[in-house]
Coordinates of C-alpha atoms (C1' of nucleotides) and ligand atoms in Angstrom, one line a residue:
Chain A
M1 CA -9.4 27.9 67.2
V2 CA -13.2 28.1 66.9
L3 CA -15.0 26.1 69.5
E4 CA -18.6 26.9 68.9
Y5 CA -20.7 28.8 66.5
E6 CA -23.7 30.9 67.2
V7 CA -25.8 32.8 64.7
E8 CA -27.2 36.1 65.6
E9 CA -29.2 38.6 63.6
R10 CA -26.9 39.2 60.7
E11 CA -23.6 38.2 62.2
I12 CA -21.8 35.1 63.2
V13 CA -20.2 35.1 66.5
R14 CA -17.1 33.1 66.7
R15 CA -16.5 31.5 70.0
G16 CA -12.8 31.3 70.3
S17 CA -10.0 30.8 72.7
E18 CA -9.1 34.4 72.6
G19 CA -12.6 35.6 73.2
D20 CA -15.2 36.1 70.5
T21 CA -15.1 37.8 67.2
K22 CA -17.9 38.7 64.9
E23 CA -18.1 38.6 61.1
A24 CA -20.8 40.0 58.9
F25 CA -22.8 37.3 57.3
D26 CA -25.0 38.2 54.4
F27 CA -27.9 35.9 54.6
S28 CA -29.8 37.4 51.7
S29 CA -27.1 36.5 49.3
K30 CA -26.8 33.1 50.8
V31 CA -30.4 32.3 50.3
T32 CA -31.0 33.7 46.8
F33 CA -32.0 30.2 46.0
Y34 CA -34.9 30.3 48.3
K35 CA -36.4 33.4 46.7
K36 CA -37.2 31.3 43.7
N37 CA -40.6 29.7 43.8
A38 CA -41.1 26.1 44.8
K39 CA -41.4 24.8 41.3
E40 CA -38.2 26.3 40.2
T41 CA -36.3 25.0 43.1
Q42 CA -37.6 21.5 42.4
S43 CA -36.3 21.8 38.9
L44 CA -32.9 22.7 40.3
L45 CA -32.5 19.2 41.6
S46 CA -29.8 18.0 39.3
Q47 CA -28.4 14.8 38.0
V48 CA -25.2 14.5 39.9
S49 CA -24.7 11.1 41.5
S50 CA -25.2 11.1 45.2
S51 CA -22.3 8.8 45.9
Q52 CA -21.0 11.5 48.2
I53 CA -24.0 11.0 50.3
T54 CA -23.3 8.1 52.5
P55 CA -26.2 7.4 54.9
S56 CA -25.2 6.0 58.2
Q57 CA -25.7 2.4 58.8
D58 CA -28.8 3.2 60.8
C59 CA -30.8 4.7 58.1
K60 CA -29.3 3.4 54.9
E61 CA -32.1 0.9 54.3
I62 CA -34.8 3.4 55.1
V63 CA -33.3 6.0 52.9
E64 CA -33.7 3.8 49.9
S65 CA -37.3 3.0 50.6
Q66 CA -37.8 6.6 51.3
C67 CA -36.9 7.6 47.8
K68 CA -39.3 5.1 46.4
Y69 CA -42.0 6.5 48.6
S70 CA -41.7 10.0 47.5
L71 CA -41.8 8.9 43.9
E72 CA -44.9 7.0 44.4
S73 CA -46.7 9.5 46.4
D74 CA -45.8 12.5 44.3
S75 CA -46.0 10.8 40.9
D76 CA -48.1 13.6 39.5
S77 CA -46.1 16.5 40.9
E78 CA -42.8 18.0 40.1
N79 CA -41.1 15.7 42.5
A80 CA -41.4 13.0 39.9
S81 CA -38.4 14.4 38.3
I82 CA -36.3 13.2 41.2
S83 CA -34.7 9.9 40.5
P84 CA -34.1 7.7 43.6
G85 CA -30.6 8.0 44.9
K86 CA -29.4 10.1 42.0
Y87 CA -30.4 13.6 42.6
D88 CA -28.0 16.0 44.2
I89 CA -29.8 17.9 46.9
S90 CA -26.8 20.2 47.1
S91 CA -28.4 22.4 44.6
Y92 CA -30.5 23.5 47.6
S93 CA -27.4 24.6 49.4
F94 CA -25.0 27.4 49.2
Q95 CA -23.3 26.9 45.9
L96 CA -24.9 30.0 44.5
D97 CA -21.9 32.1 45.5
P98 CA -19.0 29.9 44.9
G99 CA -16.7 32.9 44.3
Q100 CA -17.1 33.8 47.9
S101 CA -14.6 31.3 49.2
K102 CA -14.4 33.5 52.3
K103 CA -18.0 32.9 53.1
Q104 CA -17.6 29.3 52.2
N105 CA -14.9 29.3 54.8
I106 CA -17.2 30.9 57.3
K107 CA -19.8 28.3 56.7
R108 CA -17.3 25.5 57.1
T109 CA -15.8 27.1 60.2
Y110 CA -19.0 27.5 62.1
F111 CA -21.1 24.6 61.1
A112 CA -18.6 22.0 60.4
C113 CA -18.1 19.2 62.7
Q114 CA -14.7 20.7 63.4
K115 CA -15.2 18.7 66.5
N116 CA -12.9 15.8 66.1
P117 CA -13.5 13.5 69.0
E118 CA -10.2 14.6 70.5
Q119 CA -11.1 18.3 70.3
L120 CA -14.6 17.6 71.6
K121 CA -13.3 16.0 74.6
T122 CA -11.2 18.8 75.9
S123 CA -11.3 19.0 79.6
N124 CA -13.1 21.7 81.5
L125 CA -10.5 24.1 82.8
N126 CA -13.0 26.1 84.8
E127 CA -14.7 23.3 86.7
H128 CA -14.2 25.3 89.9
I129 CA -16.5 28.0 88.5
T130 CA -18.9 26.0 86.4
S131 CA -19.9 23.6 89.1
I132 CA -21.2 26.5 91.2
L133 CA -22.9 28.2 88.3
E134 CA -24.6 25.0 87.5
V135 CA -26.4 25.1 90.9
L136 CA -27.6 28.6 90.0
E137 CA -28.8 27.3 86.6
K138 CA -30.7 24.5 88.2
N139 CA -32.3 26.7 90.8
S140 CA -33.3 29.2 88.2
H141 CA -34.8 26.5 86.2
S142 CA -36.9 25.1 89.1
Q143 CA -38.2 28.6 89.7
G144 CA -39.3 28.8 86.1
E145 CA -36.9 31.6 85.4
K146 CA -36.3 30.3 81.9
W147 CA -34.1 33.0 80.5
R148 CA -32.0 33.4 83.6
A149 CA -31.4 29.7 83.5
F150 CA -30.5 30.1 79.8
A151 CA -28.0 32.8 80.6
Y152 CA -26.3 30.7 83.2
G153 CA -26.2 27.8 80.9
K154 CA -24.6 29.9 78.2
A155 CA -22.0 31.3 80.6
I156 CA -21.3 27.7 81.8
R157 CA -20.8 26.6 78.2
V158 CA -18.5 29.4 77.3
L159 CA -16.4 28.7 80.5
K160 CA -16.2 25.0 79.7
N161 CA -15.1 25.6 76.2
A162 CA -12.6 28.2 77.1
K163 CA -9.0 27.2 76.3
F164 CA -7.7 28.9 79.3
K165 CA -8.3 28.8 83.0
V166 CA -10.1 31.8 84.3
N167 CA -8.0 33.3 87.0
S168 CA -9.4 36.8 87.1
V169 CA -12.4 38.9 86.3
E170 CA -10.3 40.2 83.4
D171 CA -10.2 36.7 82.0
A172 CA -13.9 36.3 82.4
K173 CA -14.7 39.5 80.6
K174 CA -13.2 38.2 77.4
L175 CA -15.9 35.5 77.2
H176 CA -19.1 36.3 75.3
G177 CA -22.1 35.7 77.6
I178 CA -20.5 36.7 80.9
G179 CA -21.9 40.0 82.0
L180 CA -21.5 42.1 85.1
K181 CA -23.5 39.9 87.5
I182 CA -21.7 36.7 86.6
Q183 CA -18.4 38.6 86.7
E184 CA -19.1 39.5 90.3
K185 CA -19.9 35.9 91.1
I186 CA -16.8 34.7 89.5
Q187 CA -14.8 37.2 91.5
E188 CA -16.3 35.9 94.7
I189 CA -15.6 32.3 93.6
L190 CA -12.0 33.1 92.8
E191 CA -11.5 34.8 96.1
T192 CA -13.4 32.5 98.5
G193 CA -13.8 29.3 96.5
Q194 CA -17.5 29.5 96.9
L195 CA -20.6 31.6 96.5
R196 CA -22.7 32.9 99.5
R197 CA -25.7 33.0 97.2
V198 CA -25.4 29.3 96.6
Q199 CA -24.9 28.5 100.3
L200 CA -27.9 30.6 101.1
E201 CA -30.1 29.0 98.5
S202 CA -29.1 25.5 99.5
S203 CA -30.7 26.1 102.9
D204 CA -33.5 28.2 101.5
E205 CA -36.8 26.4 102.0
R206 CA -38.4 27.8 98.9
T207 CA -35.4 26.9 96.6
V208 CA -35.1 23.4 98.1
T209 CA -38.8 22.7 97.8
F210 CA -39.0 24.0 94.2
N211 CA -36.1 21.8 93.3
L212 CA -37.8 18.8 94.9
F213 CA -41.2 19.4 93.3
S214 CA -40.0 20.4 89.9
Q215 CA -38.5 16.9 89.4
V216 CA -42.0 15.3 89.7
F217 CA -42.9 14.2 86.2
G218 CA -45.9 16.4 85.1
A219 CA -45.1 19.2 87.4
G220 CA -43.8 22.4 85.9
P221 CA -43.2 25.9 87.2
A222 CA -46.9 26.8 87.6
T223 CA -47.8 23.6 89.4
V224 CA -44.8 23.8 91.7
T225 CA -45.5 27.4 92.6
K226 CA -49.1 26.5 93.4
W227 CA -48.1 23.5 95.6
Y228 CA -45.6 25.7 97.4
S229 CA -48.2 28.4 98.0
Q230 CA -50.6 25.8 99.3
G231 CA -48.0 25.0 102.0
F232 CA -46.8 21.7 100.7
R233 CA -43.1 21.0 101.4
T234 CA -42.5 17.3 101.1
L235 CA -43.4 14.5 98.6
E236 CA -45.6 13.0 101.4
D237 CA -47.5 16.3 101.5
L238 CA -48.1 15.9 97.8
K239 CA -49.2 12.3 98.0
Q240 CA -51.6 13.0 100.8
K241 CA -53.0 16.4 100.2
A242 CA -52.3 17.8 96.8
K243 CA -54.6 17.5 93.8
L244 CA -52.6 15.5 91.3
T245 CA -53.0 14.7 87.7
Y246 CA -52.7 11.1 86.7
Q247 CA -49.2 11.8 85.2
Q248 CA -48.1 13.4 88.5
E249 CA -49.4 10.4 90.5
I250 CA -47.1 8.2 88.4
G251 CA -44.3 10.7 88.6
L252 CA -44.6 10.7 92.3
A253 CA -44.9 6.9 92.7
Y254 CA -41.7 6.4 90.8
Y255 CA -40.0 9.6 91.9
E256 CA -36.7 8.0 93.0
E257 CA -36.5 5.4 90.3
L258 CA -37.0 7.9 87.5
Q259 CA -34.2 10.1 88.8
Q260 CA -31.7 7.3 88.2
K261 CA -29.6 7.2 85.1
I262 CA -30.0 4.1 82.9
P263 CA -26.8 2.2 81.9
R264 CA -26.3 2.1 78.2
E265 CA -26.4 -1.7 78.3
E266 CA -29.9 -1.7 79.8
V267 CA -31.1 0.8 77.1
T268 CA -29.8 -1.7 74.5
Q269 CA -31.8 -4.5 76.1
I270 CA -34.9 -2.4 76.4
G271 CA -34.6 -1.4 72.8
K272 CA -34.3 -5.1 71.8
I273 CA -37.4 -6.0 73.8
V274 CA -39.4 -3.3 72.1
S275 CA -38.0 -3.9 68.7
D276 CA -38.5 -7.7 68.8
T277 CA -42.1 -7.3 70.1
A278 CA -43.0 -4.7 67.6
I279 CA -41.5 -6.5 64.6
A280 CA -43.2 -9.8 65.6
I281 CA -46.5 -7.9 65.4
V282 CA -45.6 -5.7 62.4
P283 CA -43.0 -7.3 60.1
G284 CA -41.0 -4.8 58.2
L285 CA -41.2 -2.2 60.9
K286 CA -38.1 -0.1 61.3
V287 CA -37.1 0.5 64.9
V288 CA -34.2 2.8 66.1
V289 CA -33.3 3.8 69.6
C290 CA -32.7 7.6 69.6
G291 CA -32.1 10.2 72.2
S292 CA -29.0 10.3 74.3
Y293 CA -28.4 6.6 73.5
R294 CA -28.0 7.3 69.8
R295 CA -25.7 10.2 70.7
G296 CA -23.5 7.6 72.3
R297 CA -24.0 8.4 76.0
Q298 CA -23.0 5.7 78.5
E299 CA -25.9 6.7 80.7
C300 CA -29.3 7.8 79.6
G301 CA -32.1 9.6 81.3
D302 CA -34.8 7.7 79.5
V303 CA -35.4 5.5 76.4
D304 CA -36.5 7.0 73.1
I305 CA -37.6 4.7 70.4
L306 CA -38.5 5.8 66.9
M307 CA -40.4 3.6 64.4
T308 CA -41.6 3.8 60.9
H309 CA -43.2 1.5 58.4
K310 CA -43.9 1.8 54.7
K311 CA -47.6 1.3 55.3
T312 CA -47.5 3.7 58.2
N313 CA -50.6 5.7 58.4
C314 CA -50.6 7.6 61.6
L315 CA -54.3 6.9 62.2
T316 CA -53.9 3.1 62.3
D317 CA -53.8 1.0 65.4
L318 CA -50.2 0.0 64.7
L319 CA -48.7 1.6 67.8
P320 CA -51.6 0.7 70.1
R321 CA -51.2 -3.0 69.2
I322 CA -47.5 -2.8 70.0
I323 CA -48.2 -1.1 73.3
Q324 CA -50.9 -3.6 74.3
E325 CA -48.5 -6.4 73.7
L326 CA -45.7 -4.8 75.7
E327 CA -48.2 -4.2 78.5
K328 CA -49.3 -7.8 78.3
V329 CA -45.8 -9.1 78.9
H330 CA -45.5 -6.7 81.9
F331 CA -42.8 -4.6 80.2
L332 CA -44.9 -1.5 80.2
T333 CA -46.2 -0.8 83.7
D334 CA -47.8 2.6 83.4
H335 CA -49.0 4.9 80.6
L336 CA -48.5 8.6 80.6
T337 CA -50.5 9.2 77.4
K338 CA -53.6 7.6 76.0
I339 CA -52.9 4.4 74.1
E340 CA -55.8 4.4 71.7
N341 CA -55.4 5.7 68.2
T342 CA -52.0 7.3 68.8
D343 CA -48.6 7.6 67.2
K344 CA -46.8 9.1 70.2
Y345 CA -46.5 7.2 73.4
M346 CA -45.0 8.1 76.8
G347 CA -44.9 5.6 79.5
V348 CA -43.0 3.7 82.2
C349 CA -41.4 0.4 81.6
Q350 CA -39.4 -2.2 83.5
R351 CA -36.8 -4.4 81.8
A352 CA -37.4 -7.3 84.3
P353 CA -39.1 -7.7 87.7
G354 CA -37.1 -6.0 90.4
M355 CA -35.3 -3.7 88.0
P356 CA -35.9 0.0 88.3
H357 CA -38.8 1.5 86.4
R358 CA -37.7 3.7 83.4
R359 CA -39.3 6.4 81.4
I360 CA -39.9 5.3 77.8
D361 CA -41.1 7.3 74.7
I362 CA -42.1 5.6 71.5
K363 CA -43.0 7.5 68.4
L364 CA -44.3 6.3 65.1
F365 CA -43.7 8.5 62.0
P366 CA -44.7 8.2 58.4
R367 CA -41.8 7.0 56.3
H368 CA -41.5 10.2 54.3
E369 CA -40.8 12.1 57.6
W370 CA -38.1 9.7 58.7
A371 CA -35.1 12.0 58.2
C372 CA -36.6 14.9 60.1
A373 CA -38.0 12.6 62.8
L374 CA -34.6 10.9 63.3
L375 CA -32.9 14.2 63.6
Y376 CA -35.4 15.5 66.0
F377 CA -35.6 12.4 68.2
T378 CA -31.8 12.1 68.4
G379 CA -31.4 15.7 69.7
S380 CA -30.0 17.0 71.8
G381 CA -32.6 19.5 72.8
H382 CA -30.1 22.2 72.5
F383 CA -28.9 21.0 69.2
N384 CA -32.4 20.9 67.9
R385 CA -33.1 24.5 68.9
S386 CA -29.8 25.6 67.4
I387 CA -30.4 24.0 64.0
R388 CA -34.0 25.1 63.9
L389 CA -33.0 28.6 64.6
W390 CA -30.4 28.4 61.8
A391 CA -33.1 27.1 59.5
R392 CA -35.3 30.1 60.5
K393 CA -32.5 32.5 59.6
L394 CA -32.5 31.0 56.1
S395 CA -36.3 31.6 55.8
M396 CA -36.9 27.9 56.4
S397 CA -38.6 26.0 59.1
L398 CA -37.4 22.7 60.5
S399 CA -39.6 20.4 62.6
E400 CA -39.8 16.7 63.3
H401 CA -42.1 16.4 60.3
A402 CA -40.4 18.4 57.6
L403 CA -38.0 21.0 56.4
V404 CA -40.0 23.7 54.6
R405 CA -39.6 27.1 53.1
R406 CA -41.0 29.8 55.3
Y407 CA -42.8 32.6 53.3
S408 CA -44.0 34.3 56.4
E409 CA -44.7 33.5 60.0
T410 CA -47.8 31.6 59.0
E411 CA -47.2 30.6 55.3
K412 CA -45.0 27.7 54.7
G413 CA -44.1 25.8 51.5
E414 CA -43.9 22.2 50.5
P415 CA -41.4 20.0 52.3
V416 CA -38.0 19.8 50.8
P417 CA -37.8 16.0 50.0
V418 CA -34.9 15.2 52.3
K419 CA -34.3 11.5 52.6
S420 CA -31.5 11.4 55.2
E421 CA -30.1 13.4 58.1
Q422 CA -27.1 14.2 55.8
E423 CA -29.4 15.9 53.4
I424 CA -30.9 18.1 56.0
F425 CA -27.5 19.4 56.9
Q426 CA -26.7 19.8 53.3
V427 CA -29.7 21.8 52.4
L428 CA -29.0 24.0 55.4
G429 CA -25.5 24.5 54.3
L430 CA -24.1 22.8 57.4
K431 CA -21.5 20.1 57.5
Y432 CA -22.9 16.8 58.7
Q433 CA -22.6 16.1 62.3
A434 CA -22.8 12.5 63.5
P435 CA -25.1 11.9 66.5
E436 CA -22.2 11.8 68.9
Q437 CA -21.3 15.3 67.9
R438 CA -24.8 16.6 68.6
D439 CA -24.5 15.9 72.3
I440 CA -24.2 19.6 73.1
Chain B
dA1 C1' -36.9 47.2 75.0
dA2 C1' -36.7 42.9 73.1
dA3 C1' -34.4 38.7 71.8
dC4 C1' -32.3 34.8 73.3
dT5 C1' -33.1 27.9 73.0
dG6 C1' -37.7 25.9 68.1
dG7 C1' -41.5 23.6 66.8
dG8 C1' -44.9 20.5 67.9
dG9 C1' -48.3 17.8 70.5
dG10 C1' -50.8 15.4 74.6
dG11 C1' -53.8 16.1 78.8
Chain C
dC1 C1' -53.4 26.7 79.9
dC2 C1' -49.7 23.6 81.5
dC3 C1' -46.4 20.3 80.6
dC4 C1' -43.7 17.3 77.8
dC5 C1' -40.3 15.5 73.9
dC6 C1' -35.7 16.2 71.6
Chain D
dG1 C1' -29.1 36.3 83.3
dT2 C1' -26.5 38.8 78.7
dT3 C1' -26.5 41.1 74.3
dT4 C1' -28.0 44.3 70.7
Ligands
MN1 MN1 -37.6 10.7 76.2

DNA sequence: AAACTGGGGGG
DNA sequence: CCCCCC
DNA sequence: GTTT
């Protein structure tokens, strides 16, 4: 059974219970479509009814308005040939080689949400190993060793997804992403139940301090390294002696509170406060709580709120007015970004006096970017990178603003007029994955 | 040796 | 540049 | 860190 897909240069790696296999994947034949010029591709948009496209509850309403929007704004362009809700964006996808049912199968196998909830929730048979590797991953991350952390993360993922318990180095070798060094570590874990390296690091001043400092909002590897070399070792040191940015001051002031996870119920309540306030100021505003909340988590790290409006113009004072009101009612307590003339806000909020302070992000996007913005802001971060890399392999580029054809590193085409998350998956030849399935 | 987990934006 | 968002 |  295939548990995970991963695309590499011109191959697809199949993460399976019996180790990994690779299959050639001819991208060039898959993307013949994209070699046509933009006008042609637009004209490929056909007449098939889109009844198969069923937007989720969340975005159904917006999807309809979205269609209208693109008609209005592009009335003089080739987009005008698109009728609302009636075009079949699947002409963008991989129908060009229907005879290749084998490839079709590859596509479905790797990008499908083969993850039924049951399958997704398989238990981790290698907890005894992954819990230790997770410490190494975290430590590497604090040290700014990005790729080392990435490698640990990959090894952890592959161990968690394995359908068998790893009882020997031989078992571990079968998994793609576990090399010599991690094999040695697994051997030690299997023999002694622990890892000296982890014991050592847990009492290592540098590691401990890096972990402590790197959790200050606004402090990354460079700042943490500087603080450490300046001799600071505690949060008190930082408060008293370090030169802090305003963000870091806030991050330090709420250090403990911001570490705490937010119960889903509280995120719901926070979302309602923001939504009610915003809609009272701007009727017709669309407000959706995204992030880990939309992915269905019971506990969230922060609150992510996405907004759009048919009159959205990112240069208006729409978001500033909402922020001001939320500040006035003492919901927003601190700002981490400027609040004038902005469409992206980061700050700190408090649901009610006495409650913990929480990190909150609010973003306002133009309506025609809704689908891409929703996909981006729902994440996960890992999922975003994965799907954006896939888009890149197809000579496309996906961002929170648009899905576009990529002619070269710098030259990009007009946005594909996607009007829902479903259509983004469709254009990319991926089977739709619900938000819960993107929690990877 | 170089890619790998991208693309964008605020301070 | 550094850090952040997902 | 691992893989190509
Ligand atoms: Mn956030």
